[in-house]
CSV table of C-alpha atoms and ligand atoms in Angstrom, one decimal:
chain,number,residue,atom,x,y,z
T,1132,UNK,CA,16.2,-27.8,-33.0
T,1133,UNK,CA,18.9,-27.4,-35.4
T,1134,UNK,CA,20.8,-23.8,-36.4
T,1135,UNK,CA,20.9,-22.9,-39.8
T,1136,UNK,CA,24.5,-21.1,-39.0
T,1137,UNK,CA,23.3,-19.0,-42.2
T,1138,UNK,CA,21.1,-17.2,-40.2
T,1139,UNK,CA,22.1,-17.3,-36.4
T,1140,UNK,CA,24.9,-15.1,-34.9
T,1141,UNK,CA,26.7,-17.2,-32.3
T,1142,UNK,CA,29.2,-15.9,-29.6
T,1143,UNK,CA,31.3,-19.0,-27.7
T,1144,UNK,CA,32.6,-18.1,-24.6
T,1145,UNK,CA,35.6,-20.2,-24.3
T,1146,UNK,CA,34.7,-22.6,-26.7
T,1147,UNK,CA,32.3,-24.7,-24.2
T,1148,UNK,CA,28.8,-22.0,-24.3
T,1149,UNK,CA,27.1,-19.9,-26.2
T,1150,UNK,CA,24.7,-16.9,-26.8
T,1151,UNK,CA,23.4,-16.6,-30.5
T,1152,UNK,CA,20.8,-14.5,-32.1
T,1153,UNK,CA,18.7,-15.0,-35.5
T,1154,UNK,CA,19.4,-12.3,-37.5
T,1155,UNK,CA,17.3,-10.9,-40.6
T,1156,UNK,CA,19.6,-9.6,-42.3
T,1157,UNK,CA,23.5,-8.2,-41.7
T,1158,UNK,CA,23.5,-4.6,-42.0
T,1159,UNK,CA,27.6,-3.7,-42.0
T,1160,UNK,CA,30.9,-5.3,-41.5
T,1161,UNK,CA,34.4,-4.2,-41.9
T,1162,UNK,CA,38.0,-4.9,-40.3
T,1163,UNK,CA,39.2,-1.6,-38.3
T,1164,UNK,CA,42.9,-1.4,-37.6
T,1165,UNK,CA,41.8,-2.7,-34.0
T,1166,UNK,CA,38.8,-5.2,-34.3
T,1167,UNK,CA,36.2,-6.5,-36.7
T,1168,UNK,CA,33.0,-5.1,-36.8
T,1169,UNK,CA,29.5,-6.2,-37.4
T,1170,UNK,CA,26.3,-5.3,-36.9
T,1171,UNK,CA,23.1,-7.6,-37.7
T,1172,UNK,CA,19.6,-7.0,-37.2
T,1173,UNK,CA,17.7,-9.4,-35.3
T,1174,UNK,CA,13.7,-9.9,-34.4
T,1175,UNK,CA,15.1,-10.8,-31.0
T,1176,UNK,CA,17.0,-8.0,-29.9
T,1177,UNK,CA,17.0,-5.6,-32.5
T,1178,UNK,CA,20.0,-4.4,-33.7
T,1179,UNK,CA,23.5,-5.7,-32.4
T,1180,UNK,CA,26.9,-4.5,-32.4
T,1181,UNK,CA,29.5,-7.5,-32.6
T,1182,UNK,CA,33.2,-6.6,-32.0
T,1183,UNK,CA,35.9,-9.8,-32.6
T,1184,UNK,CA,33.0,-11.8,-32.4
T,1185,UNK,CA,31.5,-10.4,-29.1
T,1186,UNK,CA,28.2,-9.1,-28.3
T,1187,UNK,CA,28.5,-5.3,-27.4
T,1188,UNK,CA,25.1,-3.1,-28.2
T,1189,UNK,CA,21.9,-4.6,-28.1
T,1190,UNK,CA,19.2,-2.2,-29.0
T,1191,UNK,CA,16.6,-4.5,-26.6
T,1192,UNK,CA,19.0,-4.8,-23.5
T,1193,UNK,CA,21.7,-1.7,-24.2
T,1194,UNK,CA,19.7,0.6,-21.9
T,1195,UNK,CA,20.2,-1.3,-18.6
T,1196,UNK,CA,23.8,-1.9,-19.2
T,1197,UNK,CA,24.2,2.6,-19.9
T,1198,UNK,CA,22.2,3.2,-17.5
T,1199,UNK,CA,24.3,1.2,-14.8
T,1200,UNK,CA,27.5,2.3,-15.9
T,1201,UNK,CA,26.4,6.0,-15.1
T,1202,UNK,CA,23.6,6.7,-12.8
T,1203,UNK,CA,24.4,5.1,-9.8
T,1204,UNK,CA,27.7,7.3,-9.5
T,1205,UNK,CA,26.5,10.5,-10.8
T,1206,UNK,CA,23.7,10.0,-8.2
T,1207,UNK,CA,26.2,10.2,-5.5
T,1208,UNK,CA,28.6,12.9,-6.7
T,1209,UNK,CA,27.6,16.4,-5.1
T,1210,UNK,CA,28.2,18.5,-8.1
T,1211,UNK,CA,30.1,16.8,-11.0
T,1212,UNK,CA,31.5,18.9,-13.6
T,1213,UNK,CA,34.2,17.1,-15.2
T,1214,UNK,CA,33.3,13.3,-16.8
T,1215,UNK,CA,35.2,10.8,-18.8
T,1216,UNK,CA,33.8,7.7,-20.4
T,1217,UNK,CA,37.0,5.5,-21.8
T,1218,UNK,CA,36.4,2.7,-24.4
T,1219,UNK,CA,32.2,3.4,-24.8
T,1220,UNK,CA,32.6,4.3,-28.7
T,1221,UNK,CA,28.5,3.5,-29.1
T,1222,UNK,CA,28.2,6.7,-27.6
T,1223,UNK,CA,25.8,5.3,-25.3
T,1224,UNK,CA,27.7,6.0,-21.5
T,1225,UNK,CA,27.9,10.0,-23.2
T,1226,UNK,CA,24.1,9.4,-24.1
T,1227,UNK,CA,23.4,9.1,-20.0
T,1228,UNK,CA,25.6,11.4,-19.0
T,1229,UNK,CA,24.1,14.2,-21.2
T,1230,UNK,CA,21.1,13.9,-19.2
T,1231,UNK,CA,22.8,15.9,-16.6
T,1232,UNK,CA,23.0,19.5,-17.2
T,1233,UNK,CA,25.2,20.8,-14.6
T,1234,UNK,CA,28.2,18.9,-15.9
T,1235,UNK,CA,30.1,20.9,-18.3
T,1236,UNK,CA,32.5,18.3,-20.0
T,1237,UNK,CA,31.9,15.0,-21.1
T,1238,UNK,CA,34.8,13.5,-23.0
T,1239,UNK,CA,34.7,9.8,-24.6
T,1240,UNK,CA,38.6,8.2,-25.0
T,1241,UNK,CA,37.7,5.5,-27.9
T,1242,UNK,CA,40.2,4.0,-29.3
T,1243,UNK,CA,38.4,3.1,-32.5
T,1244,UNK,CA,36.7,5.5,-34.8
T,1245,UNK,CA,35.6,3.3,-36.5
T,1246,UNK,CA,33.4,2.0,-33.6
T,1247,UNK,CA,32.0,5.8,-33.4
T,1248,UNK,CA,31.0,6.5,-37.1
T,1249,UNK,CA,29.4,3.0,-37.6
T,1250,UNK,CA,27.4,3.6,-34.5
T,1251,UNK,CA,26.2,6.8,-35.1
T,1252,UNK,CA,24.6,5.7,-38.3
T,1253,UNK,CA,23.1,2.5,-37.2
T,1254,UNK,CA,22.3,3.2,-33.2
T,1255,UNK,CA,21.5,6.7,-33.6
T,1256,UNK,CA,19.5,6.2,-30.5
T,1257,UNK,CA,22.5,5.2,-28.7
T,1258,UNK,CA,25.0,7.8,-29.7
T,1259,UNK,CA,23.0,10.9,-30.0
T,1260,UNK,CA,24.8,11.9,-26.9
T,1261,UNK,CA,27.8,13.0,-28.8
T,1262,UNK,CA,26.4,15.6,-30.7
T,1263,UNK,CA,25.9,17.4,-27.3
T,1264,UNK,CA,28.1,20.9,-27.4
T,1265,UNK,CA,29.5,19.4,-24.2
T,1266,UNK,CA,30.9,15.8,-25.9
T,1267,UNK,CA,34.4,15.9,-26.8
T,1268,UNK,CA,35.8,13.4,-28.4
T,1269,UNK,CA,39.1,11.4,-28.0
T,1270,UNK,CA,40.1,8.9,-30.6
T,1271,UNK,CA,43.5,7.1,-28.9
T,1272,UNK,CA,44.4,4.3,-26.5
T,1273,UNK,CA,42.9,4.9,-23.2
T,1274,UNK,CA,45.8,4.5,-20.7
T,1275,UNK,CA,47.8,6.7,-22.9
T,1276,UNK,CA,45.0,9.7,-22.4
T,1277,UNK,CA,44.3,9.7,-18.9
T,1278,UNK,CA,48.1,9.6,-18.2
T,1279,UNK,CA,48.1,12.7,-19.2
T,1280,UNK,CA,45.2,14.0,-16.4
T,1281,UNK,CA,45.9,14.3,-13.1
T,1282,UNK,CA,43.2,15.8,-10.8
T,1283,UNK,CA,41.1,17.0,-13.2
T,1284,UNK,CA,37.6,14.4,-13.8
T,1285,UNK,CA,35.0,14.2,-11.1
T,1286,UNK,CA,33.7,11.0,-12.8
T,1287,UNK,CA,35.3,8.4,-15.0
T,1288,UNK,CA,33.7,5.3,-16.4
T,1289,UNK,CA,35.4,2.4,-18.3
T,1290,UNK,CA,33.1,0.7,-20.6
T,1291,UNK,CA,35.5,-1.5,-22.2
T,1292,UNK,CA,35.8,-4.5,-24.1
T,1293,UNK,CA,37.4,-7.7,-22.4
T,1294,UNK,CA,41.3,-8.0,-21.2
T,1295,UNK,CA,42.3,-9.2,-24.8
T,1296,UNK,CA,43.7,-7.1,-27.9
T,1297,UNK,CA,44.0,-3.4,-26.7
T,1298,UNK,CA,41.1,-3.5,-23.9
T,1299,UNK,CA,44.2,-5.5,-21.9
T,1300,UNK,CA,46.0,-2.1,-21.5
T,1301,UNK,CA,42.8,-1.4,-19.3
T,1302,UNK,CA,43.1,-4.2,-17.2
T,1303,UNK,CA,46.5,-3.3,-15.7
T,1304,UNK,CA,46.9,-1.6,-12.0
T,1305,UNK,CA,49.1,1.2,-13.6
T,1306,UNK,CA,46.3,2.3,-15.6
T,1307,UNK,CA,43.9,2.1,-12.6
T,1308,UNK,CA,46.8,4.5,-11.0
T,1309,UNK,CA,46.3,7.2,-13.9
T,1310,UNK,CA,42.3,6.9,-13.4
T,1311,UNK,CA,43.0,7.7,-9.5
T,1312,UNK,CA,45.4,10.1,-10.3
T,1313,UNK,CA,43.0,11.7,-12.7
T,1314,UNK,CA,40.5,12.0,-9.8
T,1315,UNK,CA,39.7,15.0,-8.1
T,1316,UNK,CA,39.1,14.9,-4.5
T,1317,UNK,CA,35.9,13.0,-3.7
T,1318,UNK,CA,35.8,11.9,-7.2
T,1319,UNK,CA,34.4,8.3,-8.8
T,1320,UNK,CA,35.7,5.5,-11.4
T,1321,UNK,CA,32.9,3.0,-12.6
T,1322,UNK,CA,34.5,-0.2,-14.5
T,1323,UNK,CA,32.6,-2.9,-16.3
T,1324,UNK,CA,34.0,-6.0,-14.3
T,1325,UNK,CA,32.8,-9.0,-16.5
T,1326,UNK,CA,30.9,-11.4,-15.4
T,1327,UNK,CA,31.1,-13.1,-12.1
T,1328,UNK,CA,29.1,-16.3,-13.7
T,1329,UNK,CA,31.4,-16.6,-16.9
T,1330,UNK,CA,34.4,-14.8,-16.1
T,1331,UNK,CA,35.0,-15.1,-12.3
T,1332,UNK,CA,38.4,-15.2,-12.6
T,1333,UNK,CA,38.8,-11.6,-14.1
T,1334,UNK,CA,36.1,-10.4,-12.0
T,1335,UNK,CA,37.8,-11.4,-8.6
T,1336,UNK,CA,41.2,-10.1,-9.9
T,1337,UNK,CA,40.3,-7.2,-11.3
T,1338,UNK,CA,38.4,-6.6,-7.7
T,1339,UNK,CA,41.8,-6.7,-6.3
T,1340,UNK,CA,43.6,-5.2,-8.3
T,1341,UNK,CA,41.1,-2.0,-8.2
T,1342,UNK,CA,41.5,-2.2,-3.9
T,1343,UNK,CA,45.3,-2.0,-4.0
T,1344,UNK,CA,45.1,1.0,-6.1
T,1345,UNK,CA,41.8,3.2,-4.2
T,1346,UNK,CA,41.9,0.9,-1.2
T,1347,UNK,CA,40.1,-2.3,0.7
T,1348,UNK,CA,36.6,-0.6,1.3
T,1349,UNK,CA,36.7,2.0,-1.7
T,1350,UNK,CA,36.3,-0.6,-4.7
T,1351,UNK,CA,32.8,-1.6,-4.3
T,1352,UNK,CA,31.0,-4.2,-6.9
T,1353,UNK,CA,27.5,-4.1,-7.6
T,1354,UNK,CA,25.2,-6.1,-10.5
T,1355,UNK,CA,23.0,-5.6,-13.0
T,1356,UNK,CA,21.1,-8.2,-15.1
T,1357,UNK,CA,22.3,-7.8,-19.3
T,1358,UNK,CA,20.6,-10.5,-21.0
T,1359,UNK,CA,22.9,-10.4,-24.2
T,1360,UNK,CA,26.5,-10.6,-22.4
T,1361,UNK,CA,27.6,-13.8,-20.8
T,1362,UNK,CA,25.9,-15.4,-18.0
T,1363,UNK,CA,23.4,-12.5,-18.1
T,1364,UNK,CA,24.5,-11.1,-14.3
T,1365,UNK,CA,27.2,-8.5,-15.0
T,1366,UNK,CA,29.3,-6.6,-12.6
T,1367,UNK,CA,30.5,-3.0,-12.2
T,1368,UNK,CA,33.1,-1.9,-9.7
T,1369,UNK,CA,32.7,1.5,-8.2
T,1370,UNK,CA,35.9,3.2,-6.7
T,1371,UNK,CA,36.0,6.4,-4.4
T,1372,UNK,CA,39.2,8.9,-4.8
T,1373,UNK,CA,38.7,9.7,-1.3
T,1374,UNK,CA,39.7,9.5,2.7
T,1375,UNK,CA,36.0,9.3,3.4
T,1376,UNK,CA,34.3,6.3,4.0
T,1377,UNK,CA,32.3,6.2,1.3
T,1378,UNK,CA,28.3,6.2,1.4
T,1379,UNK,CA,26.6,4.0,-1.1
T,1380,UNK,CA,23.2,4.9,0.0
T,1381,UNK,CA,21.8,7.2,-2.1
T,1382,UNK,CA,19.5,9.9,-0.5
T,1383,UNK,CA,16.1,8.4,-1.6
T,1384,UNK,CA,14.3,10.7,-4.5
T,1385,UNK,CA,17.3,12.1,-5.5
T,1386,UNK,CA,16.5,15.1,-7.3
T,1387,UNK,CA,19.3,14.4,-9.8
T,1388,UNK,CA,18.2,11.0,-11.2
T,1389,UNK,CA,16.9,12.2,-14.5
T,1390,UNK,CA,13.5,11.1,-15.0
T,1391,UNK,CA,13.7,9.6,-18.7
T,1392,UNK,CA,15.2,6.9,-17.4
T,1393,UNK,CA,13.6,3.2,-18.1
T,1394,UNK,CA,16.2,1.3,-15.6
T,1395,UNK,CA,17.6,3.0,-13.0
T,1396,UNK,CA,15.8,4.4,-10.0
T,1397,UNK,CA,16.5,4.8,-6.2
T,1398,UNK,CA,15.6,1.1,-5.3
T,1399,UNK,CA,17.3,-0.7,-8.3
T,1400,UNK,CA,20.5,1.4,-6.7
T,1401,UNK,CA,19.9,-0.4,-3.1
T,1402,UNK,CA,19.5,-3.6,-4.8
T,1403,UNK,CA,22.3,-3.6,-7.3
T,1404,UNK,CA,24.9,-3.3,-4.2
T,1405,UNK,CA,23.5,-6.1,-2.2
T,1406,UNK,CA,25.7,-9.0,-3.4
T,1407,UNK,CA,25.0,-12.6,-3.2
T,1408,UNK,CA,27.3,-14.5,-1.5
T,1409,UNK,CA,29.1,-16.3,-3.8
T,1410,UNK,CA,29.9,-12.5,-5.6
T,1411,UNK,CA,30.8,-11.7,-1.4
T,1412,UNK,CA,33.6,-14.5,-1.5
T,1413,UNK,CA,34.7,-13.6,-5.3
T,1414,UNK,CA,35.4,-9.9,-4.1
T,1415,UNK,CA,36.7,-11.0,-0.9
T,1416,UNK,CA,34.0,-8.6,0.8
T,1417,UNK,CA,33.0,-9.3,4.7
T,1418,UNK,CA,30.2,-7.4,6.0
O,535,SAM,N1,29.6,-2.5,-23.0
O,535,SAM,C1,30.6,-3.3,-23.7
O,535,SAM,C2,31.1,-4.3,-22.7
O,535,SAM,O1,30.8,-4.3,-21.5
O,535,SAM,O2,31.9,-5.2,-23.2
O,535,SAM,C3,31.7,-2.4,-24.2
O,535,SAM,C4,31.2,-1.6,-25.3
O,535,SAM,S1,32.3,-0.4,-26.0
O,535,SAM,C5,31.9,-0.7,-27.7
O,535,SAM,C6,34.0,-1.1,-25.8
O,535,SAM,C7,35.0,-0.2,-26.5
O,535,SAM,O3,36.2,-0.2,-25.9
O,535,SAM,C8,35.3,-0.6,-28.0
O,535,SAM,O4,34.7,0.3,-28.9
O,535,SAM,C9,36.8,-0.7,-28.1
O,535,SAM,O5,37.3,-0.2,-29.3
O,535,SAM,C10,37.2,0.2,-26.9
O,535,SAM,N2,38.5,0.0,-26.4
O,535,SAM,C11,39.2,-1.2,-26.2
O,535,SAM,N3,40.4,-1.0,-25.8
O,535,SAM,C12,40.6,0.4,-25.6
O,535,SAM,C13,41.6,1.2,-25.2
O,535,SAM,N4,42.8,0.7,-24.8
O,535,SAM,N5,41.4,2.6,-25.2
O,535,SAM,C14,40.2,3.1,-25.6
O,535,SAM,N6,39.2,2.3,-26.0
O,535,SAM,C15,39.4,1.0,-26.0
């Protein structure tokens, strides 16, 4: 079948694969002072957010990846009250985490506006979160703001882009420093870790890296299934600010999982940490 490049989005992951979408029709573009951005709308996926070329928002798939980021911490923190989402300008991390109505700060470090605005117009969906009273948002480099926290989140969760242009900032072990410092006790930092399929390589350092910083059994991967991102099986890393072992289990029915939710539940949570093996030896984890 040939592709009329006319009408197909195509993202090339290192120049030998591919993910590509028809789209019906391209709804915005413009060139921020960090990244271009597009955003097409597509029969197969609804609409998509496309940053340097990159698949981001999907309205079909979007939901899985938000819900992943957030709920399997915020299931296991005892009473939260303090959260920060870095990177995450689609609003959509801030989105879950309004769900929650004990927590009384939410605050999204984006580095790009420009990110926000055009997402609150065309993924209203996806960004309503930040007209919550509780959203406060941040528009500067990531590592910059949290350096300026110590002991002061209960939850922090990096939804950024990949280790190139300013996501690399995000990739170093001195920011994972100012994320643990920014911890209070007993407190949790989710990260997007790429994919172990496409990306292995950034996946098993960035494992690493995370366990020199919170230590060997308090960086802790776990999977989730994104059709849109590369390779389709995509990795978070959950890391515990704490001299407790920590407990992954989550109580079964627990009350706090907000029941809007179309992913997420207490079983997914069980299966998302049981790794295959070939994710075991990438992480370096031994039963
Ligand atoms: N879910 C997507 C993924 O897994 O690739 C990420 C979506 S979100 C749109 C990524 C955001 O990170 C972008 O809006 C980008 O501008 C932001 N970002 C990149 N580097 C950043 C930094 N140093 N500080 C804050 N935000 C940053």
């Amino acid at each position: 079948m040939s592709i009329n490049q006319d009408e197909w989005f195509i993202e090339a992951y290192d120049g030998i694969s591919a993910f590509g979408l028809k789209f019906s029709e391209k709804l915005y573009e413009a060139q921020s002072p960090f990244q271009k951005i597009e955003i097409f709308e597509t029969p197969a996926m609804g609409r998509v957010l496309i940053l340097d070329g990159c698949f981001m928002v999907a309205q079909k798939d979007t939901f899985i990846y938000h819900e992943m980021l957030i709920h399997p911490a915020m299931n296991l923190l005892a009473n939260p009250r303090k959260a920060l989402v870095i990177g995450g300008g689609d609003g959509g991390a801030v989105t879950e985490l309004v769900k929650y109505k004990y927590l009384e700060e939410i605050t999204l470090c984006e580095i790009d506006e420009m990110v926000t605005s055009s997402c609150r117009i065309y993924f209203p969906e996806v960004s309503r979160g930040l007209d919550d009273t509780r959203a406060i948002a941040a528009f500067e480099d990531g590592a910059a703001f949290v350096a300026r926290h110590s002991n002061h989140f209960d939850a922090v969760f990096v939804d950024s882009t990949d280790p190139v242009g300013p996501g690399k900032a995000l990739y170093e072990v001195t920011f994972y420093q100012s994320i643990k410092n920014s911890l209070r006790p007993g407190g949790i930092a989710v990260f997007q870790t790429e994919s172990p399929i496409f990306m292995s390589d950034v996946f098993s350092e960035t494992v690493e890296k995370l366990k020199s910083v919170f230590g060997n059994d308090r960086a802790i991967p776990y999977l989730a299934v994104i059709p849109s991102y590369p390779g389709a099986m995509w990795s978070f890393t959950m890391c515990f600010n704490g001299d407790r072992k920590p407990c992954i289990d989550m109580a079964s029915g627990n009350e706090n999982v907000p029941a809007s939710l179309n992913y997420y539940n207490s079983k997914v949570h069980s299966a998302a940490f049981s790794l295959p093996e070939f994710v075991k030896n990438l992480a370096r984890i031994v039963d």
